[in-house]
mmCIF file of C-alpha atoms in Angstrom:
data_model
loop_
_atom_site.group_PDB
_atom_site.id
_atom_site.type_symbol
_atom_site.label_atom_id
_atom_site.label_comp_id
_atom_site.label_asym_id
_atom_site.label_seq_id
_atom_site.Cartn_x
_atom_site.Cartn_y
_atom_site.Cartn_z
ATOM 1 C CA GLY A 1 -24.659 23.201 22.747
ATOM 2 C CA ASP A 2 -27.269 23.776 20.082
ATOM 3 C CA SER A 3 -30.642 22.134 20.601
ATOM 4 C CA VAL A 4 -34.146 21.956 19.176
ATOM 5 C CA THR A 5 -37.338 21.424 21.149
ATOM 6 C CA GLN A 6 -40.547 20.362 19.456
ATOM 7 C CA MET A 7 -44.009 19.936 20.844
ATOM 8 C CA GLU A 8 -44.650 16.376 21.821
ATOM 9 C CA GLY A 9 -47.132 14.401 19.834
ATOM 10 C CA PRO A 10 -48.980 12.649 18.659
ATOM 11 C CA VAL A 11 -51.169 15.296 17.111
ATOM 12 C CA THR A 12 -54.480 14.126 15.708
ATOM 13 C CA LEU A 13 -56.531 16.416 13.488
ATOM 14 C CA SER A 14 -59.540 16.144 11.254
ATOM 15 C CA GLU A 15 -59.123 16.786 7.566
ATOM 16 C CA GLU A 16 -59.132 20.526 6.681
ATOM 17 C CA ALA A 17 -58.169 21.554 10.206
ATOM 18 C CA PHE A 18 -55.441 24.110 10.875
ATOM 19 C CA LEU A 19 -52.066 22.740 11.894
ATOM 20 C CA THR A 20 -49.406 24.231 14.112
ATOM 21 C CA ILE A 21 -46.359 22.297 15.297
ATOM 22 C CA ASN A 22 -44.229 24.322 17.654
ATOM 23 C CA CYS A 23 -40.456 24.380 17.413
ATOM 24 C CA THR A 24 -38.026 26.435 19.480
ATOM 25 C CA TYR A 25 -34.275 26.359 19.374
ATOM 26 C CA THR A 26 -31.173 27.224 21.341
ATOM 27 C CA ALA A 27 -28.127 28.199 19.339
ATOM 28 C CA THR A 28 -25.274 30.651 19.208
ATOM 29 C CA GLY A 29 -25.399 33.103 16.364
ATOM 30 C CA TYR A 30 -27.978 32.808 13.611
ATOM 31 C CA PRO A 31 -28.535 29.214 12.598
ATOM 32 C CA SER A 32 -30.316 27.961 9.505
ATOM 33 C CA LEU A 33 -33.618 26.255 10.341
ATOM 34 C CA PHE A 34 -35.345 23.350 8.652
ATOM 35 C CA TRP A 35 -38.442 21.213 8.713
ATOM 36 C CA TYR A 36 -38.139 17.631 7.529
ATOM 37 C CA VAL A 37 -41.035 15.216 7.007
ATOM 38 C CA GLN A 38 -40.965 11.427 7.313
ATOM 39 C CA TYR A 39 -43.847 9.580 5.693
ATOM 40 C CA PRO A 40 -44.578 6.040 6.897
ATOM 41 C CA GLY A 41 -41.875 3.595 5.853
ATOM 42 C CA GLU A 42 -39.721 6.251 4.245
ATOM 43 C CA GLY A 43 -36.683 8.361 5.009
ATOM 44 C CA LEU A 44 -36.765 12.035 5.889
ATOM 45 C CA GLN A 45 -37.394 14.616 3.193
ATOM 46 C CA LEU A 46 -36.600 18.297 3.384
ATOM 47 C CA LEU A 47 -39.917 20.144 3.589
ATOM 48 C CA LEU A 48 -38.777 23.750 3.912
ATOM 49 C CA LYS A 49 -36.007 25.887 5.287
ATOM 50 C CA ALA A 50 -35.115 29.439 6.298
ATOM 51 C CA THR A 51 -31.620 30.792 6.596
ATOM 52 C CA LYS A 52 -32.067 34.169 8.270
ATOM 53 C CA ALA A 53 -34.349 36.023 10.639
ATOM 54 C CA ASP A 54 -37.845 36.857 9.314
ATOM 55 C CA ASP A 55 -37.412 34.508 6.358
ATOM 56 C CA LYS A 56 -40.468 32.404 5.608
ATOM 57 C CA GLY A 57 -39.978 28.937 4.208
ATOM 58 C CA SER A 58 -42.889 27.365 2.359
ATOM 59 C CA ASN A 59 -43.677 24.187 0.458
ATOM 60 C CA LYS A 60 -46.752 22.030 -0.247
ATOM 61 C CA GLY A 61 -48.976 24.470 1.683
ATOM 62 C CA PHE A 62 -46.758 24.371 4.764
ATOM 63 C CA GLU A 63 -45.104 27.512 6.094
ATOM 64 C CA ALA A 64 -42.696 28.425 8.860
ATOM 65 C CA THR A 65 -41.233 31.806 9.769
ATOM 66 C CA TYR A 66 -37.824 32.269 11.362
ATOM 67 C CA ARG A 67 -38.461 34.326 14.501
ATOM 68 C CA LYS A 68 -35.222 35.387 16.094
ATOM 69 C CA GLU A 69 -36.869 37.295 18.943
ATOM 70 C CA THR A 70 -38.706 34.180 20.147
ATOM 71 C CA THR A 71 -36.133 31.658 18.823
ATOM 72 C CA SER A 72 -38.942 29.807 17.100
ATOM 73 C CA PHE A 73 -39.735 28.203 13.757
ATOM 74 C CA HIS A 74 -43.296 26.929 14.079
ATOM 75 C CA LEU A 75 -44.728 24.858 11.244
ATOM 76 C CA GLU A 76 -48.214 25.760 10.012
ATOM 77 C CA LYS A 77 -50.680 24.604 7.401
ATOM 78 C CA GLY A 78 -54.102 26.069 6.836
ATOM 79 C CA SER A 79 -55.937 22.907 5.830
ATOM 80 C CA VAL A 80 -54.416 19.494 6.421
ATOM 81 C CA GLN A 81 -55.137 16.406 4.371
ATOM 82 C CA VAL A 82 -54.977 12.722 5.228
ATOM 83 C CA SER A 83 -51.852 12.512 3.062
ATOM 84 C CA ASP A 84 -50.077 14.900 5.480
ATOM 85 C CA SER A 85 -49.997 12.172 8.128
ATOM 86 C CA ALA A 86 -46.307 11.786 8.930
ATOM 87 C CA VAL A 87 -43.629 12.580 11.472
ATOM 88 C CA TYR A 88 -42.274 16.131 11.302
ATOM 89 C CA PHE A 89 -38.780 17.065 12.470
ATOM 90 C CA CYS A 90 -37.484 20.522 13.176
ATOM 91 C CA ALA A 91 -33.716 20.934 12.742
ATOM 92 C CA LEU A 92 -30.990 23.556 12.807
ATOM 93 C CA SER A 93 -27.482 24.028 11.585
ATOM 94 C CA ASP A 94 -24.864 26.491 12.781
ATOM 95 C CA PRO A 95 -24.499 29.761 10.875
ATOM 96 C CA GLY A 96 -21.718 28.483 8.667
ATOM 97 C CA GLY A 97 -23.256 25.061 8.347
ATOM 98 C CA ASN A 98 -20.023 23.584 9.612
ATOM 99 C CA THR A 99 -21.556 21.128 12.018
ATOM 100 C CA PRO A 100 -24.104 18.441 11.279
ATOM 101 C CA LEU A 101 -27.804 19.112 11.566
ATOM 102 C CA VAL A 102 -29.288 19.003 15.054
ATOM 103 C CA PHE A 103 -32.767 17.461 15.030
ATOM 104 C CA GLY A 104 -35.702 17.730 17.365
ATOM 105 C CA LYS A 105 -37.342 14.510 18.516
ATOM 106 C CA GLY A 106 -40.103 14.650 15.951
ATOM 107 C CA THR A 107 -43.865 15.179 16.136
ATOM 108 C CA ARG A 108 -46.225 12.551 14.765
ATOM 109 C CA LEU A 109 -49.259 13.960 12.952
ATOM 110 C CA SER A 110 -52.307 11.857 12.168
ATOM 111 C CA VAL A 111 -55.044 13.330 10.003
ATOM 112 C CA ILE A 112 -58.380 11.558 9.959
ATOM 113 C CA ALA A 113 -61.038 11.876 7.281
ATOM 114 C CA GLU B 1 -33.175 9.480 -10.262
ATOM 115 C CA ALA B 2 -31.118 11.187 -7.569
ATOM 116 C CA GLN B 3 -31.210 9.050 -4.473
ATOM 117 C CA VAL B 4 -29.541 7.516 -1.474
ATOM 118 C CA THR B 5 -29.848 3.729 -1.483
ATOM 119 C CA GLN B 6 -29.535 1.660 1.657
ATOM 120 C CA ASN B 7 -29.449 -2.107 1.894
ATOM 121 C CA PRO B 8 -30.920 -4.138 3.362
ATOM 122 C CA ARG B 9 -34.246 -2.549 4.315
ATOM 123 C CA TYR B 10 -34.817 -5.067 7.090
ATOM 124 C CA LEU B 11 -32.334 -7.233 8.954
ATOM 125 C CA ILE B 12 -32.652 -9.583 11.887
ATOM 126 C CA THR B 13 -29.384 -10.875 13.294
ATOM 127 C CA VAL B 14 -27.951 -12.456 16.411
ATOM 128 C CA THR B 15 -25.723 -10.880 19.015
ATOM 129 C CA GLY B 16 -22.083 -10.808 17.995
ATOM 130 C CA LYS B 17 -22.489 -11.608 14.313
ATOM 131 C CA LYS B 18 -20.742 -8.942 12.251
ATOM 132 C CA LEU B 19 -22.878 -7.105 9.740
ATOM 133 C CA THR B 20 -22.610 -4.302 7.227
ATOM 134 C CA VAL B 21 -25.339 -1.941 6.096
ATOM 135 C CA THR B 22 -24.517 -0.409 2.744
ATOM 136 C CA CYS B 23 -25.242 3.140 1.648
ATOM 137 C CA SER B 24 -24.706 4.523 -1.830
ATOM 138 C CA GLN B 25 -25.558 7.893 -3.387
ATOM 139 C CA ASN B 26 -25.584 8.857 -7.067
ATOM 140 C CA MET B 27 -25.442 12.643 -6.659
ATOM 141 C CA ASN B 28 -21.670 13.079 -6.323
ATOM 142 C CA HIS B 29 -22.249 14.420 -2.810
ATOM 143 C CA GLU B 30 -19.239 15.178 -0.658
ATOM 144 C CA TYR B 31 -20.956 14.756 2.688
ATOM 145 C CA MET B 32 -22.462 11.523 4.008
ATOM 146 C CA SER B 33 -23.765 10.591 7.414
ATOM 147 C CA TRP B 34 -25.394 7.812 9.428
ATOM 148 C CA TYR B 35 -28.203 8.329 11.933
ATOM 149 C CA ARG B 36 -30.165 6.046 14.164
ATOM 150 C CA GLN B 37 -33.764 6.749 15.061
ATOM 151 C CA ASP B 38 -35.242 5.499 18.305
ATOM 152 C CA PRO B 39 -38.662 6.191 19.875
ATOM 153 C CA GLY B 40 -38.549 9.203 22.158
ATOM 154 C CA LEU B 41 -34.968 10.007 21.199
ATOM 155 C CA GLY B 42 -35.397 11.248 17.655
ATOM 156 C CA LEU B 43 -32.437 11.120 15.291
ATOM 157 C CA ARG B 44 -28.938 10.768 16.615
ATOM 158 C CA GLN B 45 -25.862 10.951 14.461
ATOM 159 C CA ILE B 46 -23.492 7.995 14.521
ATOM 160 C CA TYR B 47 -20.707 8.953 12.104
ATOM 161 C CA TYR B 48 -20.242 11.372 9.269
ATOM 162 C CA SER B 49 -17.814 11.921 6.418
ATOM 163 C CA MET B 50 -16.966 15.232 4.796
ATOM 164 C CA ASN B 51 -15.174 13.603 1.884
ATOM 165 C CA VAL B 52 -13.321 10.498 0.773
ATOM 166 C CA GLU B 53 -11.077 9.082 3.495
ATOM 167 C CA VAL B 54 -12.373 11.645 6.023
ATOM 168 C CA THR B 55 -14.686 10.356 8.753
ATOM 169 C CA ASP B 56 -15.659 11.714 12.166
ATOM 170 C CA LYS B 57 -17.636 10.524 15.151
ATOM 171 C CA GLY B 58 -21.115 11.807 15.747
ATOM 172 C CA ASP B 59 -23.043 11.704 18.994
ATOM 173 C CA VAL B 60 -23.340 7.910 19.395
ATOM 174 C CA PRO B 61 -20.389 6.205 17.634
ATOM 175 C CA GLU B 62 -19.766 3.389 20.133
ATOM 176 C CA GLY B 63 -20.132 -0.051 18.583
ATOM 177 C CA TYR B 64 -20.024 1.210 15.004
ATOM 178 C CA LYS B 65 -17.416 1.646 12.305
ATOM 179 C CA VAL B 66 -17.549 3.341 8.922
ATOM 180 C CA SER B 67 -15.334 3.760 5.912
ATOM 181 C CA ARG B 68 -15.313 6.140 2.945
ATOM 182 C CA LYS B 69 -13.016 4.671 0.348
ATOM 183 C CA GLU B 70 -14.958 6.139 -2.548
ATOM 184 C CA LYS B 71 -17.242 9.118 -2.794
ATOM 185 C CA ARG B 72 -20.486 7.313 -3.473
ATOM 186 C CA ASN B 73 -20.354 4.653 -0.739
ATOM 187 C CA PHE B 74 -20.446 4.932 3.040
ATOM 188 C CA PRO B 75 -21.027 1.541 4.686
ATOM 189 C CA LEU B 76 -21.929 1.179 8.352
ATOM 190 C CA ILE B 77 -20.250 -1.748 10.072
ATOM 191 C CA LEU B 78 -21.306 -3.391 13.312
ATOM 192 C CA GLU B 79 -18.418 -5.636 14.316
ATOM 193 C CA SER B 80 -20.235 -7.269 17.234
ATOM 194 C CA PRO B 81 -23.885 -6.206 17.312
ATOM 195 C CA SER B 82 -25.751 -6.092 20.603
ATOM 196 C CA PRO B 83 -29.487 -5.826 21.332
ATOM 197 C CA ASN B 84 -29.155 -2.117 22.219
ATOM 198 C CA GLN B 85 -28.254 -1.506 18.583
ATOM 199 C CA THR B 86 -31.740 -2.567 17.524
ATOM 200 C CA SER B 87 -32.945 0.546 15.768
ATOM 201 C CA LEU B 88 -33.946 2.218 12.525
ATOM 202 C CA TYR B 89 -30.894 3.467 10.651
ATOM 203 C CA PHE B 90 -30.722 6.201 8.042
ATOM 204 C CA CYS B 91 -27.970 7.219 5.708
ATOM 205 C CA ALA B 92 -27.945 10.810 4.433
ATOM 206 C CA SER B 93 -25.876 12.792 1.971
ATOM 207 C CA SER B 94 -25.438 16.417 0.995
ATOM 208 C CA THR B 95 -23.713 18.525 -1.634
ATOM 209 C CA SER B 96 -21.499 19.996 0.997
ATOM 210 C CA HIS B 97 -20.587 19.435 4.605
ATOM 211 C CA ARG B 98 -22.361 22.712 5.175
ATOM 212 C CA ALA B 99 -25.583 21.448 6.668
ATOM 213 C CA ASN B 100 -27.617 24.440 5.492
ATOM 214 C CA TYR B 101 -27.697 22.864 2.040
ATOM 215 C CA GLY B 102 -30.088 20.233 3.372
ATOM 216 C CA TYR B 103 -29.716 16.474 3.392
ATOM 217 C CA THR B 104 -31.045 13.681 1.166
ATOM 218 C CA PHE B 105 -31.990 10.601 3.183
ATOM 219 C CA GLY B 106 -32.190 6.934 2.311
ATOM 220 C CA SER B 107 -35.331 4.915 3.038
ATOM 221 C CA GLY B 108 -33.914 3.362 6.176
ATOM 222 C CA THR B 109 -32.733 -0.003 7.484
ATOM 223 C CA ARG B 110 -34.632 -1.584 10.332
ATOM 224 C CA LEU B 111 -32.182 -3.686 12.324
ATOM 225 C CA THR B 112 -33.166 -6.144 15.031
ATOM 226 C CA VAL B 113 -30.442 -7.793 17.122
ATOM 227 C CA VAL B 114 -31.603 -10.768 19.186
#
């Protein structure tokens, strides 16, 4: 079945460092891909998404590009802030969106001043 | 404000004592779902509902029940809780059952069963 694999955390970075969180997926067809973020004590929030190959999703300085050839959707940010400390989840849905989202296990990011 | 509201936020209970976690959304969403989040396991879906009176099992439905009698509410029922149901629970909703619309999540319910 469909699955998502994320790099294991925790990831600790200094403020203004470059962030990459790797995400690869296994799916039939061309799924839609998502990044969700969970701030401490809160529920998940949709951060960005991409629905077809070569699409780039972006929000709040974060970006991820849908790479069909490498089945990847890596999350990047050029300069992280302390307020970016959270758990990040990569997720996918089937091409028609007819099945529930499949989530990765999450990657905890800590940014220190 | 558009939101998914879960109650309670924290709950400690004893083994075997029935409990209900409520979930309500004010966005007229068709689709609602329950997840549990456990360290090292990520999010796992318990049950979901594509519309009123339509519910389906997710990946880990054992020990849980749900109902969808009205569009806005989707309570999670634990008839006889056990310690292995200690977890962080999230309710989510979406405009459509088509997951590529994205989900709106509640703030979570941390359940401890002793």
